[in-house]
Structures are given as structure tokens and as C-alpha cells.
Amino acid sequence: MRLRWVYLVFLVLLLDQLAAAARRNRAGNRIRSRNTAAAVRARSQVQPRIVSGSTRRTTSATRSNASRPRSRIVNSSSKRAKRRANRQRSANNRTTKRSNKTSARIVGGVQARIVGGSTTSISSMPYLVQVHRGSALCGGSLIRDQWVLTAAHCVSGHAASSFYVIGGTSTQNGTDGVVRTVTYAGVAPRFTTKSMNMDAALLKLNATMTGTNIGTIALGQRMPRPGTRVRIGGWGVTKEGGDSVTNLRSVQLKVVKQKVCQNAYQGSATITNYMFCAQGKNKDSCSGDSGGGAVQNNRLMGIVSFGMGCARAGYPGVYTRVGRIRRWINNTIANN
């Protein structure tokens, strides 16, 4: 009889320990679930497309400003910083999926290239210029002898005197180009880095820009029709996180329907009437191409603005509609 009581006490204690262990496991699972959800939310935040890298000719893309659309600029630092960034990026890619971050297309040290494009000569795109600010690089379009149209996210927050413009060269920072300083910088009135709406800016040069392989381009009046192609040129990276090149590249992209683009960016960015989208299979503008022109029939139809990564399936590149900002352009030039 005494043995039975001992056996029952032992059984009760064993069951109590098993129940306590089960409670601890459930609590741990809840904590891991919350931590996992928080990590997923952090990876899905929208970011502006600014890249950091090394020297003027070797830069790699890094992500910053996690709460804004990503503009396509690149910034430079040291070679050691670049190697650390590359190692970190490789580790992140092995352990997680690519994060969904829209990125503006700026080069800040020099992420220069077009994804899926080919090398070309400035003689075929004489309106295209390089807009420099320290180690930062964007593209721009010469729309008057003394005026350049570029992206607002390349200019916003910086003094006109901090920029210089190079035209007439296929080479990044080419010594064969014509150099001008900037005396006036104006950002479109509705632009914010959060929305990237009306992503356009005007730069007035200290003197007219003329010479070999330099020419102006006329402004487009309407949005390019879906299914038609636009040509993009620039000194931007050829892939996400890629290194820069020195020679100008270009690519042909197909304009997509506005509704298709709005659906693609739903939850990440708002596609407004001041924007249009274009894409190609494994083709896109990328970091370093910000501010450059999207051209159709020798007219400037768009300005390289932002995108979700570069050349990702299902995410077209986003461009500012030049036809929608013609009045602001003409008024700014007339008053300055």
C-alpha cells in the first residue's frame, strides 16, 4: 500500500514537470515569433536610392534612410569601407531574401551604369550631362544652353555653389568635357523625399554650355504611350551593389500602363500623375543614373527617379513626367 502511494506521488511530480516544460516552450515560441515579425517589418521598409562606395571609379551600393523611396545617387568612401560593406552585403544575402526597398537613382561616389544596356557615345546623346557634388554624381539633360534639368533628390538641401556640370564627354569626369559651375538651383515645389512626387530640379550654369558633342533637347508634352520605348543613358551601376564603370551606357525600356505600375508599388510607394514607369527584361536604370533623361523621338519625356532595386521582375523603374512640369520649367527659366 505504501509503495502505491510512493508511485502515485512520483507520477504526479513527473506530470507537473512535463507541463512546466511545455509552458516554457510555448512562451519561447511566442517571443521568437514576435522577433521574426519585427525583423520582417524592418526588411520591408521603403528606402531612398543612395549608394555609398569607394573612390570615384570604384563604388558599391549600400542602403540608407530606410523610411524613404530610394533615389539613384552614389557616395564614395574608402576602399576598406567598401570591402566591409561588400562582406556585410554578401552575408545578408545568404541569410535573408532581398529586401523590398525602393531606391532613387543617384551616384554618390560614382555608381555608374545602366542595367542590361550597352556602351554608347555621347555623340548619340549630346544633351546628357554629369551633375557632380563632391563625390556625388547624377545625370542631367541640357534643355537650354545655360539650363540643366535633373532630379530633385540630387539637388534638394544643397547650395547651388556645391555643384559643377560636365558635358560633351562619354567618360565619367572626362577631361575632354566642358565644365561649368552652377549659379542657381531650384527644386520643384511639390517634391518631398518621402513621396518622391514631382522629382525635378533646374540648375542654371555660370555660362552657356556649347562645344563638340553638346546640344540641347526639346521637352516632351505628353506621357509616353504604354508599349512604346524610351531611351535612358547614364553612368549608373549595371546591377544592384555593382561597381562603377567610366564609359556612358544606354538602354531601351518599354513604358508600362500606369495601373500596372501602381499595383506593383502598392504598399511601397505611391505612383502619381507626375510619374510614369518603364521596364525591360533584365534591363533598368540603376544607382548613378538619377536625373538623366528618358527620351523618345528626340524629346525629353522623363527624368530617372527611383525604383525597387534594379531590374527586379515585377518592379518597373519610375520616371518623372516632363510633360506635367513644363509650366514650372518655363516659369523658373523666365524668372531666373
Tab-separated table of C-alpha atoms in Angstrom:
chain	number	residue	atom	x	y	z
A	1	MET	CA	0.000	0.000	0.000
A	2	ARG	CA	2.813	2.361	0.879
A	3	LEU	CA	4.532	1.515	-2.413
A	4	ARG	CA	1.418	2.538	-4.362
A	5	TRP	CA	1.378	5.963	-2.679
A	6	VAL	CA	5.064	6.484	-3.475
A	7	TYR	CA	4.370	5.539	-7.112
A	8	LEU	CA	1.406	7.965	-7.353
A	9	VAL	CA	3.432	10.858	-5.846
A	10	PHE	CA	6.260	10.198	-8.326
A	11	LEU	CA	3.784	10.151	-11.238
A	12	VAL	CA	2.184	13.470	-10.176
A	13	LEU	CA	5.618	15.149	-9.894
A	14	LEU	CA	6.639	13.866	-13.324
A	15	LEU	CA	3.439	15.164	-14.964
A	16	ASP	CA	3.902	18.561	-13.295
A	17	GLN	CA	7.462	18.864	-14.665
A	18	LEU	CA	6.299	17.947	-18.193
A	19	ALA	CA	3.537	20.613	-18.052
A	20	ALA	CA	6.018	23.272	-16.894
A	21	ALA	CA	8.391	22.383	-19.752
A	22	ALA	CA	5.540	22.708	-22.266
A	23	ARG	CA	4.638	26.177	-20.907
A	24	ARG	CA	8.265	27.334	-21.272
A	25	ASN	CA	8.380	26.138	-24.901
A	26	ARG	CA	5.163	27.991	-25.782
A	27	ALA	CA	6.477	31.209	-24.229
A	28	GLY	CA	9.768	30.894	-26.177
A	29	ASN	CA	7.887	30.350	-29.437
A	30	ARG	CA	5.831	33.492	-28.844
A	31	ILE	CA	8.988	35.544	-28.289
A	32	ARG	CA	10.657	34.131	-31.418
A	33	SER	CA	7.531	34.827	-33.467
A	34	ARG	CA	7.436	38.447	-32.349
A	35	ASN	CA	11.150	38.879	-33.057
A	36	THR	CA	10.754	37.312	-36.512
A	37	ALA	CA	7.799	39.566	-37.349
A	38	ALA	CA	9.767	42.615	-36.265
A	39	ALA	CA	12.700	41.593	-38.482
A	40	VAL	CA	10.403	41.091	-41.475
A	41	ARG	CA	8.842	44.540	-40.950
A	42	ALA	CA	12.303	46.116	-40.799
A	43	ARG	CA	13.409	44.428	-44.063
A	44	SER	CA	10.295	45.598	-45.946
A	45	GLN	CA	10.724	49.316	-45.254
A	46	VAL	CA	10.996	51.646	-48.223
A	47	GLN	CA	14.382	53.333	-48.749
A	48	PRO	CA	15.714	56.110	-50.961
A	49	ARG	CA	18.292	55.043	-53.600
A	50	ILE	CA	21.512	56.476	-52.306
A	51	VAL	CA	24.647	54.411	-52.562
A	52	SER	CA	27.969	54.540	-50.756
A	53	GLY	CA	31.164	53.235	-52.162
A	54	SER	CA	34.854	53.841	-52.510
A	55	THR	CA	36.663	56.126	-54.923
A	56	ARG	CA	35.398	57.970	-57.955
A	57	ARG	CA	35.851	54.904	-60.090
A	58	THR	CA	35.071	52.054	-57.743
A	59	THR	CA	31.912	52.289	-55.692
A	60	SER	CA	29.444	49.771	-54.293
A	61	ALA	CA	25.800	50.273	-53.411
A	62	THR	CA	24.669	50.412	-49.790
A	63	ARG	CA	21.219	51.175	-48.461
A	64	SER	CA	20.304	54.077	-46.132
A	65	ASN	CA	17.359	56.161	-44.961
A	66	ALA	CA	15.063	53.179	-44.546
A	67	SER	CA	11.854	55.153	-44.451
A	68	ARG	CA	12.041	56.856	-47.875
A	69	PRO	CA	11.928	55.868	-51.557
A	70	ARG	CA	15.371	55.116	-52.830
A	71	SER	CA	16.899	57.705	-55.169
A	72	ARG	CA	19.707	56.758	-57.514
A	73	ILE	CA	22.756	58.588	-56.143
A	74	VAL	CA	26.100	57.197	-55.031
A	75	ASN	CA	28.515	58.368	-52.328
A	76	SER	CA	32.197	57.459	-52.007
A	77	SER	CA	34.336	56.473	-49.030
A	78	SER	CA	37.456	54.346	-48.536
A	79	LYS	CA	38.357	51.028	-50.170
A	80	ARG	CA	38.368	49.425	-46.740
A	81	ALA	CA	34.814	50.631	-46.112
A	82	LYS	CA	33.781	49.246	-49.481
A	83	ARG	CA	35.218	45.800	-48.681
A	84	ARG	CA	33.438	45.768	-45.303
A	85	ALA	CA	30.173	46.797	-46.962
A	86	ASN	CA	30.552	44.066	-49.608
A	87	ARG	CA	31.215	41.398	-46.984
A	88	GLN	CA	28.225	42.520	-44.938
A	89	ARG	CA	26.005	42.601	-48.006
A	90	SER	CA	27.100	39.064	-49.017
A	91	ALA	CA	26.334	37.766	-45.534
A	92	ASN	CA	22.922	39.393	-45.560
A	93	ASN	CA	22.110	37.940	-48.956
A	94	ARG	CA	22.983	34.439	-47.806
A	95	THR	CA	20.752	34.566	-44.766
A	96	THR	CA	17.802	36.636	-45.962
A	97	LYS	CA	15.857	37.358	-49.114
A	98	ARG	CA	16.483	40.643	-50.910
A	99	SER	CA	14.614	43.380	-49.066
A	100	ASN	CA	11.885	45.317	-50.870
A	101	LYS	CA	13.206	48.877	-50.845
A	102	THR	CA	12.540	51.477	-53.479
A	103	SER	CA	15.707	53.327	-54.366
A	104	ALA	CA	16.376	56.607	-56.030
A	105	ARG	CA	19.000	56.511	-58.701
A	106	ILE	CA	21.875	58.693	-57.581
A	107	VAL	CA	25.584	58.062	-57.620
A	108	GLY	CA	27.498	59.450	-54.772
A	109	GLY	CA	30.968	58.339	-55.468
A	110	VAL	CA	30.168	57.013	-58.711
A	111	GLN	CA	27.924	54.053	-59.087
A	112	ALA	CA	27.751	54.441	-62.756
A	113	ARG	CA	25.910	52.192	-65.157
A	114	ILE	CA	22.756	51.024	-66.841
A	115	VAL	CA	21.482	47.505	-66.075
A	116	GLY	CA	21.324	45.337	-69.206
A	117	GLY	CA	22.423	48.131	-71.538
A	118	SER	CA	25.467	48.730	-73.697
A	119	THR	CA	28.299	51.212	-74.043
A	120	THR	CA	27.490	54.206	-76.233
A	121	SER	CA	28.976	57.530	-77.294
A	122	ILE	CA	27.976	60.964	-76.040
A	123	SER	CA	27.606	61.956	-79.694
A	124	SER	CA	24.358	59.953	-79.740
A	125	MET	CA	23.122	61.685	-76.554
A	126	PRO	CA	24.666	65.190	-76.693
A	127	TYR	CA	22.088	66.597	-74.251
A	128	LEU	CA	23.229	64.275	-71.434
A	129	VAL	CA	25.474	65.833	-68.783
A	130	GLN	CA	27.071	64.797	-65.494
A	131	VAL	CA	25.965	66.657	-62.368
A	132	HIS	CA	28.623	66.480	-59.632
A	133	ARG	CA	28.518	67.494	-55.981
A	134	GLY	CA	31.687	66.473	-54.190
A	135	SER	CA	31.772	62.704	-54.555
A	136	ALA	CA	28.096	62.510	-55.570
A	137	LEU	CA	27.113	62.028	-59.208
A	138	CYS	CA	23.795	62.339	-61.037
A	139	GLY	CA	22.812	62.744	-64.651
A	140	GLY	CA	21.022	65.696	-66.200
A	141	SER	CA	19.649	66.974	-69.513
A	142	LEU	CA	20.680	70.223	-71.173
A	143	ILE	CA	17.335	71.820	-72.105
A	144	ARG	CA	18.734	75.331	-72.768
A	145	ASP	CA	22.322	76.461	-73.402
A	146	GLN	CA	22.535	77.531	-69.769
A	147	TRP	CA	19.953	75.290	-68.049
A	148	VAL	CA	20.063	71.649	-66.920
A	149	LEU	CA	17.028	69.583	-65.851
A	150	THR	CA	17.809	66.878	-63.292
A	151	ALA	CA	16.165	65.054	-60.352
A	152	ALA	CA	15.157	66.958	-57.218
A	153	HIS	CA	16.584	64.273	-54.953
A	154	CYS	CA	20.021	65.035	-56.473
A	155	VAL	CA	19.746	68.722	-55.554
A	156	SER	CA	17.429	69.148	-52.569
A	157	GLY	CA	19.117	70.544	-49.470
A	158	HIS	CA	22.339	71.630	-51.195
A	159	ALA	CA	23.616	75.048	-52.260
A	160	ALA	CA	23.977	75.831	-55.968
A	161	SER	CA	27.674	76.583	-55.453
A	162	SER	CA	28.320	72.962	-54.384
A	163	PHE	CA	27.587	71.614	-57.893
A	164	TYR	CA	29.503	71.519	-61.152
A	165	VAL	CA	28.352	70.134	-64.508
A	166	ILE	CA	30.323	68.337	-67.235
A	167	GLY	CA	29.044	67.964	-70.800
A	168	GLY	CA	30.354	66.682	-74.122
A	169	THR	CA	32.193	63.589	-72.852
A	170	SER	CA	31.403	59.855	-72.800
A	171	THR	CA	33.740	59.353	-69.859
A	172	GLN	CA	32.846	59.912	-66.261
A	173	ASN	CA	34.764	63.036	-65.171
A	174	GLY	CA	36.290	63.063	-68.644
A	175	THR	CA	38.966	65.698	-69.210
A	176	ASP	CA	37.699	66.163	-72.778
A	177	GLY	CA	34.403	67.593	-71.495
A	178	VAL	CA	33.201	71.160	-70.912
A	179	VAL	CA	32.881	72.138	-67.233
A	180	ARG	CA	30.511	74.721	-65.785
A	181	THR	CA	29.672	75.772	-62.245
A	182	VAL	CA	26.110	76.370	-61.023
A	183	THR	CA	24.736	79.768	-60.007
A	184	TYR	CA	21.115	78.780	-59.301
A	185	ALA	CA	19.426	75.551	-58.152
A	186	GLY	CA	15.644	75.263	-57.963
A	187	VAL	CA	13.641	72.260	-56.771
A	188	ALA	CA	10.086	71.562	-57.995
A	189	PRO	CA	7.553	72.908	-55.455
A	190	ARG	CA	5.729	69.648	-54.689
A	191	PHE	CA	8.810	67.481	-54.205
A	192	THR	CA	9.455	65.656	-50.928
A	193	THR	CA	11.953	62.883	-50.352
A	194	LYS	CA	9.212	60.853	-48.694
A	195	SER	CA	6.844	60.800	-51.671
A	196	MET	CA	9.356	61.435	-54.499
A	197	ASN	CA	6.491	63.240	-56.244
A	198	MET	CA	7.479	65.904	-58.827
A	199	ASP	CA	11.116	64.742	-58.615
A	200	ALA	CA	12.680	67.506	-60.726
A	201	ALA	CA	15.171	70.344	-60.321
A	202	LEU	CA	16.680	73.044	-62.536
A	203	LEU	CA	20.314	74.177	-62.498
A	204	LYS	CA	21.475	77.429	-64.085
A	205	LEU	CA	25.069	77.323	-65.326
A	206	ASN	CA	27.555	80.153	-64.899
A	207	ALA	CA	27.927	80.335	-68.700
A	208	THR	CA	26.397	78.747	-71.780
A	209	MET	CA	27.480	75.171	-72.430
A	210	THR	CA	28.470	74.696	-76.068
A	211	GLY	CA	31.050	72.650	-77.920
A	212	THR	CA	31.638	69.322	-79.615
A	213	ASN	CA	29.041	66.652	-78.757
A	214	ILE	CA	26.962	69.158	-76.768
A	215	GLY	CA	23.377	70.035	-77.647
A	216	THR	CA	20.012	70.811	-76.086
A	217	ILE	CA	16.903	68.617	-76.182
A	218	ALA	CA	13.259	69.650	-76.556
A	219	LEU	CA	10.731	68.933	-73.809
A	220	GLY	CA	8.026	66.318	-74.308
A	221	GLN	CA	4.421	67.412	-73.925
A	222	ARG	CA	2.562	64.215	-73.061
A	223	MET	CA	3.104	60.991	-71.196
A	224	PRO	CA	4.661	58.353	-73.489
A	225	ARG	CA	2.108	55.736	-74.502
A	226	PRO	CA	2.268	52.285	-72.847
A	227	GLY	CA	4.060	49.807	-75.074
A	228	THR	CA	6.320	52.425	-76.671
A	229	ARG	CA	10.016	52.648	-75.852
A	230	VAL	CA	12.169	55.286	-74.205
A	231	ARG	CA	15.948	55.505	-74.230
A	232	ILE	CA	17.863	56.003	-70.982
A	233	GLY	CA	21.520	56.939	-70.672
A	234	GLY	CA	23.841	57.416	-67.750
A	235	TRP	CA	26.804	56.453	-65.635
A	236	GLY	CA	24.942	54.137	-63.219
A	237	VAL	CA	25.689	50.630	-61.909
A	238	THR	CA	24.884	47.619	-64.079
A	239	LYS	CA	23.446	45.627	-61.180
A	240	GLU	CA	22.407	46.138	-57.585
A	241	GLY	CA	25.554	46.541	-55.496
A	242	GLY	CA	27.752	46.551	-58.618
A	243	ASP	CA	30.886	48.582	-59.229
A	244	SER	CA	31.082	51.644	-61.438
A	245	VAL	CA	32.348	51.997	-64.991
A	246	THR	CA	33.834	55.017	-66.690
A	247	ASN	CA	32.020	54.962	-70.039
A	248	LEU	CA	28.495	56.116	-70.868
A	249	ARG	CA	25.879	53.380	-71.300
A	250	SER	CA	22.318	53.367	-72.626
A	251	VAL	CA	19.288	51.074	-72.693
A	252	GLN	CA	15.844	50.906	-74.338
A	253	LEU	CA	12.897	50.330	-71.976
A	254	LYS	CA	9.187	49.790	-72.623
A	255	VAL	CA	6.638	52.100	-70.999
A	256	VAL	CA	4.091	50.208	-68.862
A	257	LYS	CA	0.485	51.062	-68.049
A	258	GLN	CA	0.038	53.386	-65.094
A	259	LYS	CA	-2.290	50.964	-63.299
A	260	VAL	CA	0.227	48.135	-63.648
A	261	CYS	CA	2.916	50.297	-62.073
A	262	GLN	CA	0.615	51.456	-59.272
A	263	ASN	CA	-0.231	47.851	-58.429
A	264	ALA	CA	3.455	46.869	-58.483
A	265	TYR	CA	4.393	49.542	-55.922
A	266	GLN	CA	1.276	49.252	-53.777
A	267	GLY	CA	2.358	49.426	-50.135
A	268	SER	CA	5.863	50.658	-51.033
A	269	ALA	CA	5.389	53.927	-52.920
A	270	THR	CA	2.567	55.987	-54.431
A	271	ILE	CA	2.722	56.322	-58.227
A	272	THR	CA	1.226	59.742	-59.010
A	273	ASN	CA	0.257	61.577	-62.191
A	274	TYR	CA	3.684	63.219	-62.120
A	275	MET	CA	5.278	59.815	-62.774
A	276	PHE	CA	5.395	57.088	-65.401
A	277	CYS	CA	7.093	53.703	-65.384
A	278	ALA	CA	9.216	51.725	-67.846
A	279	GLN	CA	10.917	48.351	-67.771
A	280	GLY	CA	12.688	45.679	-69.789
A	281	LYS	CA	13.632	42.075	-69.172
A	282	ASN	CA	16.795	42.272	-67.064
A	283	LYS	CA	17.073	45.945	-68.073
A	284	ASP	CA	16.694	49.107	-65.996
A	285	SER	CA	18.276	52.348	-64.872
A	286	CYS	CA	20.044	51.984	-61.526
A	287	SER	CA	22.116	53.765	-58.875
A	288	GLY	CA	24.074	56.523	-60.555
A	289	ASP	CA	21.513	57.261	-63.289
A	290	SER	CA	19.306	59.616	-61.257
A	291	GLY	CA	18.431	62.834	-63.041
A	292	GLY	CA	19.229	61.501	-66.503
A	293	GLY	CA	16.661	61.690	-69.287
A	294	ALA	CA	14.150	59.221	-70.709
A	295	VAL	CA	13.959	60.165	-74.400
A	296	GLN	CA	11.531	59.300	-77.177
A	297	ASN	CA	11.582	60.713	-80.730
A	298	ASN	CA	14.279	63.228	-79.743
A	299	ARG	CA	12.135	64.666	-76.947
A	300	LEU	CA	12.744	64.538	-73.222
A	301	MET	CA	9.822	62.573	-71.783
A	302	GLY	CA	11.051	61.688	-68.296
A	303	ILE	CA	13.681	62.023	-65.568
A	304	VAL	CA	15.221	58.980	-63.858
A	305	SER	CA	13.763	58.958	-60.337
A	306	PHE	CA	13.536	55.728	-58.291
A	307	GLY	CA	12.713	52.033	-58.308
A	308	MET	CA	12.552	48.838	-56.270
A	309	GLY	CA	16.107	47.625	-56.513
A	310	CYS	CA	17.258	47.469	-60.135
A	311	ALA	CA	15.780	45.304	-62.915
A	312	ARG	CA	13.742	43.229	-60.452
A	313	ALA	CA	10.939	41.274	-62.078
A	314	GLY	CA	7.587	42.936	-61.496
A	315	TYR	CA	9.048	46.321	-60.487
A	316	PRO	CA	9.418	48.861	-63.326
A	317	GLY	CA	11.679	51.885	-62.937
A	318	VAL	CA	9.870	55.130	-62.073
A	319	TYR	CA	10.379	58.396	-64.005
A	320	THR	CA	9.192	61.975	-63.534
A	321	ARG	CA	6.820	63.072	-66.322
A	322	VAL	CA	8.368	66.073	-68.044
A	323	GLY	CA	5.087	66.983	-69.766
A	324	ARG	CA	3.470	67.587	-66.374
A	325	ILE	CA	6.150	70.039	-65.218
A	326	ARG	CA	6.642	72.118	-68.396
A	327	ARG	CA	4.891	75.164	-66.900
A	328	TRP	CA	7.116	75.119	-63.815
A	329	ILE	CA	10.214	74.691	-66.031
A	330	ASN	CA	9.329	77.607	-68.311
A	331	ASN	CA	8.358	79.901	-65.415
A	332	THR	CA	11.568	79.124	-63.499
A	333	ILE	CA	13.765	79.836	-66.507
A	334	ALA	CA	11.871	83.060	-67.316
A	335	ASN	CA	12.227	84.371	-63.761
A	336	ASN	CA	15.889	83.498	-63.216
